[in-house]
Short mmCIF file of C-alpha atoms and ligand atoms in Angstrom, two decimals:
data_model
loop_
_atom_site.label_atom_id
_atom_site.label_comp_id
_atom_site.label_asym_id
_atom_site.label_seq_id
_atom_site.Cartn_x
_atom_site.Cartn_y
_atom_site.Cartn_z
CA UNK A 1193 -3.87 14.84 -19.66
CA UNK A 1194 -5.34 14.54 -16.36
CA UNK A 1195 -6.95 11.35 -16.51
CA UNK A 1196 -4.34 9.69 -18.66
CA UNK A 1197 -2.73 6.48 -16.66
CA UNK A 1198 0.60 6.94 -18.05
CA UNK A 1199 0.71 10.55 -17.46
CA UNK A 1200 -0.11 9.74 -14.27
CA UNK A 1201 2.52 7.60 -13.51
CA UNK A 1202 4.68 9.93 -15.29
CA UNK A 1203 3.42 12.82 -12.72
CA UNK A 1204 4.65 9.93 -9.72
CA UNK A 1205 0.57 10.30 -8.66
CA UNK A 1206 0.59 6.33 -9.40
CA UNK A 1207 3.41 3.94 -8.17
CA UNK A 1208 5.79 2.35 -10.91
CA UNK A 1209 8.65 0.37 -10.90
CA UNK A 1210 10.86 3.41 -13.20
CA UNK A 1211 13.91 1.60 -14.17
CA UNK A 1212 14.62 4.88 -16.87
CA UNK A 1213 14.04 8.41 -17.16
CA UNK A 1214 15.45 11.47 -18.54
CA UNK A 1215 13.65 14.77 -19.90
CA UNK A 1216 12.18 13.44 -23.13
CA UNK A 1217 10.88 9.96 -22.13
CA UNK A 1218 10.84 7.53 -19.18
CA UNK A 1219 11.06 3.59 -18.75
CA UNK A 1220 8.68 1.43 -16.49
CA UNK A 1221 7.54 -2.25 -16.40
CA UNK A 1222 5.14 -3.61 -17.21
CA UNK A 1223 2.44 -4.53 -14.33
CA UNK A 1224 1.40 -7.92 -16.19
CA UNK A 1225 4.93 -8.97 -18.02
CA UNK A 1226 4.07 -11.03 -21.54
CA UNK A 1227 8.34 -12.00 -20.96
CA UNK A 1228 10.54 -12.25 -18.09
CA UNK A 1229 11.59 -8.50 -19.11
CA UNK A 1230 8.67 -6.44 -20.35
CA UNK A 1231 9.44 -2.53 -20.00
CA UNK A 1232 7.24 0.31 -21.30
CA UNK A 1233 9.01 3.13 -22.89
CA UNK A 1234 6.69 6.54 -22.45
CA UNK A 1235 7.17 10.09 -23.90
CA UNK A 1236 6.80 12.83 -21.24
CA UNK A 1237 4.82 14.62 -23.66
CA UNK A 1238 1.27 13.10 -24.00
CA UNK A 1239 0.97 11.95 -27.41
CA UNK A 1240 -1.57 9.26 -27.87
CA UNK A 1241 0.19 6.91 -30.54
CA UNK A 1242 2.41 7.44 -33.94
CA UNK A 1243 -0.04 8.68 -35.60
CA UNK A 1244 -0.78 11.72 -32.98
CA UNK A 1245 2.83 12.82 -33.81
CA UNK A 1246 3.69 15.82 -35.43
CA UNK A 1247 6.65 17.82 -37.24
CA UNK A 1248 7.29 19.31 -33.77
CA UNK A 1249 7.79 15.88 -31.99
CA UNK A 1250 10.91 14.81 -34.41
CA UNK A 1251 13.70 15.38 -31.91
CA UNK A 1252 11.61 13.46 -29.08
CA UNK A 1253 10.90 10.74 -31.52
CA UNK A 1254 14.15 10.23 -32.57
CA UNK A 1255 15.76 10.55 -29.11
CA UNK A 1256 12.99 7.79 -28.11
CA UNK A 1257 14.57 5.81 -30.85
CA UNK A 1258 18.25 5.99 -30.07
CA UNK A 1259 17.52 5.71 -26.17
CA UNK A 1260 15.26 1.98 -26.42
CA UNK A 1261 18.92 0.25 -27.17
CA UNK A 1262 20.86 2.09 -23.99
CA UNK A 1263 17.46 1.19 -21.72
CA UNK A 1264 17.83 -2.41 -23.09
CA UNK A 1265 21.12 -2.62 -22.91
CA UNK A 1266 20.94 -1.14 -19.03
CA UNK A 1267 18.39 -4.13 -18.18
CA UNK A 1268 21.19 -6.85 -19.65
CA UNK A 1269 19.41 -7.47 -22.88
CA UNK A 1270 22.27 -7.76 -24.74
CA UNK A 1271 21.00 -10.95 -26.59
CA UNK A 1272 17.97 -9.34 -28.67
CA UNK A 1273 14.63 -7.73 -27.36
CA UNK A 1274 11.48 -6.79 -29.25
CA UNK A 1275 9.69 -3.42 -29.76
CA UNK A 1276 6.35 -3.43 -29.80
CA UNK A 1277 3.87 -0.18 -30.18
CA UNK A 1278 0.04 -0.75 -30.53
CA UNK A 1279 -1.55 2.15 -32.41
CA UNK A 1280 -5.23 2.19 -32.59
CA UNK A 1281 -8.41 0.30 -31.10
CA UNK A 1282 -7.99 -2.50 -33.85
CA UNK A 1283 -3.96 -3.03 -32.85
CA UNK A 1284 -5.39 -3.79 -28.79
CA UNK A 1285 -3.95 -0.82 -27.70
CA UNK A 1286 -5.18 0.00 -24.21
CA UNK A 1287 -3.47 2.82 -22.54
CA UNK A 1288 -4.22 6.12 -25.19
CA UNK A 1289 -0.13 7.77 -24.38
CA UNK A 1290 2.27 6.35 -26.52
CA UNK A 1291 4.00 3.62 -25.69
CA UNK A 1292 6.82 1.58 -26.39
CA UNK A 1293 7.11 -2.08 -25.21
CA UNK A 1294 10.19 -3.91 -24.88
CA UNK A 1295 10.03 -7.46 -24.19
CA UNK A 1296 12.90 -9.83 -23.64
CA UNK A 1297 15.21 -12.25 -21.08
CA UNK A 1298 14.46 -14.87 -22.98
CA UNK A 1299 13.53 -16.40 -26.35
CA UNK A 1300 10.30 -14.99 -27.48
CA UNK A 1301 7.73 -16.57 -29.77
CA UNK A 1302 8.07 -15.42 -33.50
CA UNK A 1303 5.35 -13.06 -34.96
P1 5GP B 20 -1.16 -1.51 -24.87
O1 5GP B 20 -2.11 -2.66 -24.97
O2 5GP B 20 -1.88 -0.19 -24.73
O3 5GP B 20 -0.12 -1.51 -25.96
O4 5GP B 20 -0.33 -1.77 -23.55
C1 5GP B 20 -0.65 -1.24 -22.31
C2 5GP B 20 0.22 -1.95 -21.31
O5 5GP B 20 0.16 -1.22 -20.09
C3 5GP B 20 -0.21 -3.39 -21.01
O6 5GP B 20 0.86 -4.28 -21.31
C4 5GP B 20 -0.54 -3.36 -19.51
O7 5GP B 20 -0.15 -4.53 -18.84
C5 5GP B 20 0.22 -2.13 -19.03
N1 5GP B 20 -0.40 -1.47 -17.88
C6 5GP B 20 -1.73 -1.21 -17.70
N2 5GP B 20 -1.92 -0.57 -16.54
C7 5GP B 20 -0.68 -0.43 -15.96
C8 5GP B 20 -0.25 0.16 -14.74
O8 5GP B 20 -1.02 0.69 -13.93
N3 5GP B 20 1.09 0.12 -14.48
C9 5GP B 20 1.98 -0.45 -15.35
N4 5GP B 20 3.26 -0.45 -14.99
N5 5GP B 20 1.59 -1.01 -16.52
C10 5GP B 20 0.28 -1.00 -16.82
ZN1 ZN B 21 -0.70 10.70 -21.03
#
């Protein structure tokens, strides 16, 4: 997606601070942190959100999954993070390429 930010980024056309990447997904942070460690975990697929995944995406998906922990891990999270993935215009979400957040370094506010 040409005009896509996050494909952009993911293309190295716009600057980012890549503290991940590997050939299914890559990790960034966040330009306006919400907690001392906000990261943004990205397919390099474009996929707009969960529910723009298909059958065919399962393996990506899942290696997304398993590979949030290791990233978190890797940034010395090793007390707890949150996930966070909007989905949707009524969710807030912003950026239309799916995106994992993980916030943490500190104790975050409940839900
Ligand atoms: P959303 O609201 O779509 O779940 O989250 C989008 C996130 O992308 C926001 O937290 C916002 O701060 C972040 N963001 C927006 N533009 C940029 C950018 O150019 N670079 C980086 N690193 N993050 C961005
Ligand atoms: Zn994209």
């Amino acid at each position: 997606m040409s005009d896509c930010l996050f494909c952009k980024i993911k293309n190295s056309e716009i600057p980012a601070d890549v503290v991940y990447e590997d050939e299914h997904c890559l990790a960034f942070r966040d330009i306006q942190p919400k907690a001392a460690v906000h990261l943004l975990v990205i397919p390099r697929k474009h996929v707009e959100n969960l529910d723009d995944l298909t059958d065919d995406d399962s393996e990506m998906i899942s290696h997304i999954m398993l590979t949030i922990p290791r990233i978190a891990r890797q940034q010395g999270l090793v007390e707890g993070y949150r996930t966070v993935t909007n989905n949707g215009a009524m969710s807030g979400q912003e950026v239309y390429h799916l995106h994992f957040h993980i916030l943490g370094g500190g104790k975050i506010n409940p839900l």
